[in-house]
Coordinates of N, CA and C in Angstrom, one line a residue:
M1 N 2.5 23.4 -24.1 CA 1.3 22.7 -24.4 C 0.1 23.3 -23.5
V2 N -0.9 23.6 -24.1 CA -2.1 24.2 -23.4 C -2.8 23.2 -22.6
K3 N -3.1 23.5 -21.4 CA -3.9 22.5 -20.5 C -5.3 23.1 -20.4
N4 N -6.2 22.4 -21.1 CA -7.6 22.8 -21.1 C -8.6 21.7 -20.8
E5 N -8.1 20.6 -20.2 CA -9.0 19.5 -19.8 C -8.8 19.4 -18.3
T6 N -9.9 19.0 -17.6 CA -9.9 18.8 -16.2 C -10.3 17.3 -15.9
L7 N -9.6 16.7 -15.0 CA -9.9 15.4 -14.5 C -10.5 15.4 -13.1
H8 N -11.5 14.7 -12.8 CA -12.0 14.6 -11.5 C -11.9 13.1 -11.1
I9 N -11.1 12.9 -10.0 CA -11.0 11.5 -9.6 C -11.2 11.4 -8.1
R10 N -11.7 10.2 -7.6 CA -11.9 10.0 -6.2 C -10.8 9.0 -5.7
V11 N -10.2 9.4 -4.6 CA -9.1 8.5 -4.0 C -9.3 8.5 -2.5
N12 N -8.8 7.5 -1.9 CA -8.7 7.5 -0.4 C -7.9 8.6 0.1
G13 N -8.4 9.3 1.1 CA -7.7 10.4 1.7 C -6.3 10.1 2.2
N14 N -6.0 8.9 2.8 CA -4.7 8.6 3.2 C -3.8 8.3 2.0
V15 N -4.3 7.7 1.0 CA -3.5 7.4 -0.2 C -3.1 8.8 -0.8
R16 N -4.0 9.7 -0.9 CA -3.7 11.0 -1.4 C -2.6 11.7 -0.6
S17 N -2.8 11.7 0.7 CA -1.9 12.4 1.7 C -0.5 11.8 1.6
N18 N -0.4 10.4 1.5 CA 0.9 9.8 1.4 C 1.6 10.2 0.1
A19 N 0.8 10.2 -1.0 CA 1.4 10.6 -2.3 C 1.8 12.0 -2.2
Q20 N 1.0 12.9 -1.7 CA 1.3 14.3 -1.6 C 2.6 14.6 -0.8
N21 N 2.7 13.9 0.3 CA 3.9 14.0 1.1 C 5.2 13.7 0.3
T22 N 5.1 12.6 -0.4 CA 6.3 12.1 -1.2 C 6.5 13.1 -2.3
L23 N 5.5 13.5 -3.0 CA 5.6 14.5 -4.1 C 6.1 15.8 -3.7
D24 N 5.7 16.3 -2.5 CA 6.2 17.5 -1.9 C 7.7 17.5 -1.8
R25 N 8.2 16.3 -1.3 CA 9.7 16.2 -1.1 C 10.4 16.2 -2.5
L26 N 9.7 15.8 -3.5 CA 10.3 15.9 -4.8 C 10.1 17.2 -5.5
G27 N 9.2 18.1 -4.9 CA 8.9 19.4 -5.6 C 8.0 19.2 -6.7
I28 N 7.1 18.3 -6.7 CA 6.2 18.0 -7.8 C 4.7 18.0 -7.2
S29 N 3.8 18.7 -7.9 CA 2.4 18.6 -7.5 C 1.8 17.4 -8.0
I30 N 0.6 17.1 -7.4 CA -0.2 15.9 -7.8 C -0.6 16.1 -9.3
S31 N -0.9 17.3 -9.7 CA -1.3 17.5 -11.1 C -0.2 17.3 -12.0
E32 N 1.0 17.7 -11.6 CA 2.2 17.4 -12.5 C 2.5 15.9 -12.6
A33 N 2.4 15.2 -11.4 CA 2.6 13.8 -11.4 C 1.6 13.1 -12.3
V34 N 0.4 13.5 -12.3 CA -0.7 12.8 -13.1 C -0.3 13.2 -14.6
N35 N 0.0 14.4 -14.9 CA 0.4 14.7 -16.3 C 1.6 13.9 -16.8
M36 N 2.6 13.7 -15.9 CA 3.7 12.9 -16.3 C 3.3 11.4 -16.6
L37 N 2.4 10.9 -15.7 CA 1.9 9.6 -16.0 C 1.2 9.5 -17.3
L38 N 0.3 10.4 -17.6 CA -0.5 10.4 -18.8 C 0.4 10.6 -20.0
H39 N 1.5 11.3 -19.9 CA 2.4 11.4 -21.1 C 3.2 10.1 -21.3
Q40 N 3.5 9.4 -20.2 CA 4.2 8.2 -20.4 C 3.4 7.0 -20.9
I41 N 2.1 7.0 -20.7 CA 1.3 5.8 -21.1 C 1.4 5.6 -22.6
P42 N 1.2 6.6 -23.5 CA 1.4 6.3 -24.9 C 2.8 6.0 -25.3
L43 N 3.8 6.6 -24.6 CA 5.2 6.4 -24.9 C 5.6 5.0 -24.7
V44 N 5.1 4.3 -23.6 CA 5.5 3.0 -23.3 C 4.5 1.9 -23.7
G45 N 3.3 2.4 -24.2 CA 2.3 1.5 -24.6 C 1.5 0.8 -23.4
G46 N 1.4 1.5 -22.3 CA 0.8 1.0 -21.1 C 1.2 1.8 -19.9
L47 N 1.0 1.2 -18.8 CA 1.5 1.9 -17.5 C 3.0 1.8 -17.5
P48 N 3.6 2.9 -17.0 CA 5.1 2.9 -17.0 C 5.7 2.3 -15.8
F49 N 5.0 1.3 -15.2 CA 5.5 0.6 -14.0 C 4.8 -0.8 -14.0
E50 N 5.4 -1.7 -13.3 CA 4.9 -3.1 -13.2 C 3.8 -3.1 -12.2
I51 N 2.7 -3.8 -12.5 CA 1.6 -4.0 -11.5 C 1.6 -5.5 -11.2
K52 N 1.7 -5.8 -9.9 CA 1.7 -7.2 -9.6 C 1.3 -7.3 -8.1
V53 N 0.9 -8.5 -7.7 CA 0.6 -8.8 -6.3 C 1.9 -9.0 -5.6
P54 N 2.2 -8.3 -4.5 CA 3.4 -8.6 -3.8 C 3.4 -10.0 -3.2
P55 N 4.6 -10.5 -3.0 CA 4.7 -11.9 -2.4 C 4.3 -11.8 -0.9
A56 N 3.9 -12.9 -0.4 CA 3.5 -13.0 1.0 C 4.7 -12.6 1.9
P57 N 4.5 -11.9 3.0 CA 5.7 -11.6 3.9 C 6.3 -12.8 4.4
E58 N 7.6 -12.7 4.7 CA 8.4 -13.9 5.2 C 7.8 -14.4 6.4
S59 N 7.2 -13.5 7.3 CA 6.7 -14.0 8.6 C 5.5 -15.0 8.4
V60 N 4.9 -15.1 7.2 CA 3.8 -16.0 7.0 C 4.2 -17.4 6.7
T61 N 5.4 -17.5 6.2 CA 5.9 -18.8 5.8 C 6.8 -19.4 6.9
F62 N 6.9 -20.7 6.8 CA 7.8 -21.4 7.8 C 8.5 -22.6 7.0
H63 N 9.7 -22.9 7.5 CA 10.5 -23.9 6.7 C 10.6 -25.2 7.5
S64 N 10.2 -25.2 8.7 CA 10.4 -26.5 9.5 C 9.3 -26.5 10.6
K65 N 9.1 -27.6 11.2 CA 8.2 -27.7 12.3 C 8.6 -26.8 13.5
E66 N 10.0 -26.7 13.7 CA 10.5 -25.9 14.8 C 10.2 -24.4 14.5
D67 N 10.3 -24.0 13.2 CA 10.0 -22.6 12.8 C 8.6 -22.3 13.0
L68 N 7.7 -23.2 12.7 CA 6.3 -23.1 12.9 C 6.0 -22.9 14.4
Y69 N 6.6 -23.8 15.2 CA 6.3 -23.7 16.7 C 6.9 -22.3 17.2
E70 N 8.0 -21.9 16.7 CA 8.5 -20.6 17.2 C 7.6 -19.5 16.9
K71 N 7.1 -19.5 15.6 CA 6.1 -18.4 15.3 C 4.8 -18.5 16.1
L72 N 4.4 -19.7 16.3 CA 3.1 -19.8 17.1 C 3.4 -19.3 18.6
E73 N 4.6 -19.6 19.1 CA 4.9 -19.2 20.4 C 5.0 -17.7 20.5
T74 N 5.6 -17.1 19.5 CA 5.7 -15.6 19.4 C 4.3 -15.0 19.4
G75 N 3.4 -15.6 18.6 CA 2.0 -15.1 18.5 C 1.3 -15.2 19.8
L76 N 1.5 -16.3 20.5 CA 0.9 -16.5 21.8 C 1.4 -15.5 22.8
N77 N 2.7 -15.3 22.8 CA 3.3 -14.3 23.7 C 2.8 -12.9 23.4
Q78 N 2.6 -12.5 22.2 CA 2.0 -11.2 21.8 C 0.6 -11.1 22.4
I79 N -0.2 -12.2 22.3 CA -1.5 -12.2 22.8 C -1.5 -11.9 24.3
K80 N -0.6 -12.7 25.0 CA -0.5 -12.5 26.5 C -0.1 -11.1 26.9
E81 N 0.7 -10.4 26.0 CA 1.2 -9.1 26.3 C 0.1 -8.0 25.9
G82 N -1.0 -8.5 25.3 CA -2.0 -7.6 24.9 C -1.8 -6.9 23.6
K83 N -0.9 -7.4 22.8 CA -0.6 -6.9 21.4 C -1.5 -7.5 20.4
V84 N -2.8 -7.1 20.5 CA -3.8 -7.7 19.6 C -4.7 -6.6 19.0
M85 N -5.3 -7.0 17.9 CA -6.3 -6.1 17.2 C -7.4 -7.0 16.7
D86 N -8.7 -6.5 16.9 CA -9.8 -7.3 16.4 C -9.9 -7.1 14.9
A87 N -10.6 -8.0 14.2 CA -10.7 -8.0 12.8 C -11.2 -6.7 12.2
D88 N -12.1 -6.0 12.9 CA -12.7 -4.8 12.4 C -11.6 -3.7 12.4
A89 N -10.8 -3.7 13.5 CA -9.7 -2.7 13.6 C -8.6 -2.9 12.5
V90 N -8.3 -4.2 12.2 CA -7.4 -4.5 11.2 C -7.9 -4.0 9.8
M91 N -9.1 -4.3 9.5 CA -9.7 -3.9 8.2 C -9.7 -2.4 8.1
A92 N -10.1 -1.7 9.2 CA -10.1 -0.2 9.2 C -8.7 0.3 8.9
K93 N -7.7 -0.3 9.5 CA -6.3 0.1 9.3 C -5.9 -0.1 7.9
L94 N -6.2 -1.3 7.3 CA -5.9 -1.5 5.9 C -6.6 -0.5 5.0
R95 N -7.8 -0.2 5.2 CA -8.6 0.8 4.4 C -7.9 2.2 4.5
D96 N -7.5 2.6 5.8 CA -7.0 3.9 6.0 C -5.6 4.0 5.4
E97 N -4.7 3.0 5.5 CA -3.3 3.1 5.1 C -3.2 2.8 3.6
Y98 N -4.0 1.9 3.1 CA -3.7 1.4 1.7 C -4.9 1.6 0.8
G99 N -6.0 2.1 1.2 CA -7.2 2.3 0.4 C -7.8 0.9 0.1
F100 N -7.5 -0.1 0.9 CA -8.1 -1.4 0.7 C -9.6 -1.4 1.0
Q101 N -10.3 -2.0 0.1 CA -11.7 -2.1 0.2 C -12.1 -3.6 0.5
S102 N -12.9 -3.8 1.5 CA -13.3 -5.2 1.8 C -14.6 -5.5 1.0

């Protein structure tokens, strides 16, 4: 099949780098991966994978008052140990690692 079309897309640099690293281990270029995706869309009638919001991490939930107190104590100990990040640093990390936009 002749390839005579060009796509120009903008992606977060870290998202591209993470994908490239994985595809390199598979021996597949980004161009080949995009071609595979585009071939699959009409075959399956949509995206060839499920898109959904992941569930909240287990560490966010608690099942008892004791569990809540234990998690609060763990958080306070982390603060005392200096294991903290300000909100701007957290948002920057999310943007860098996951392409998250605030």
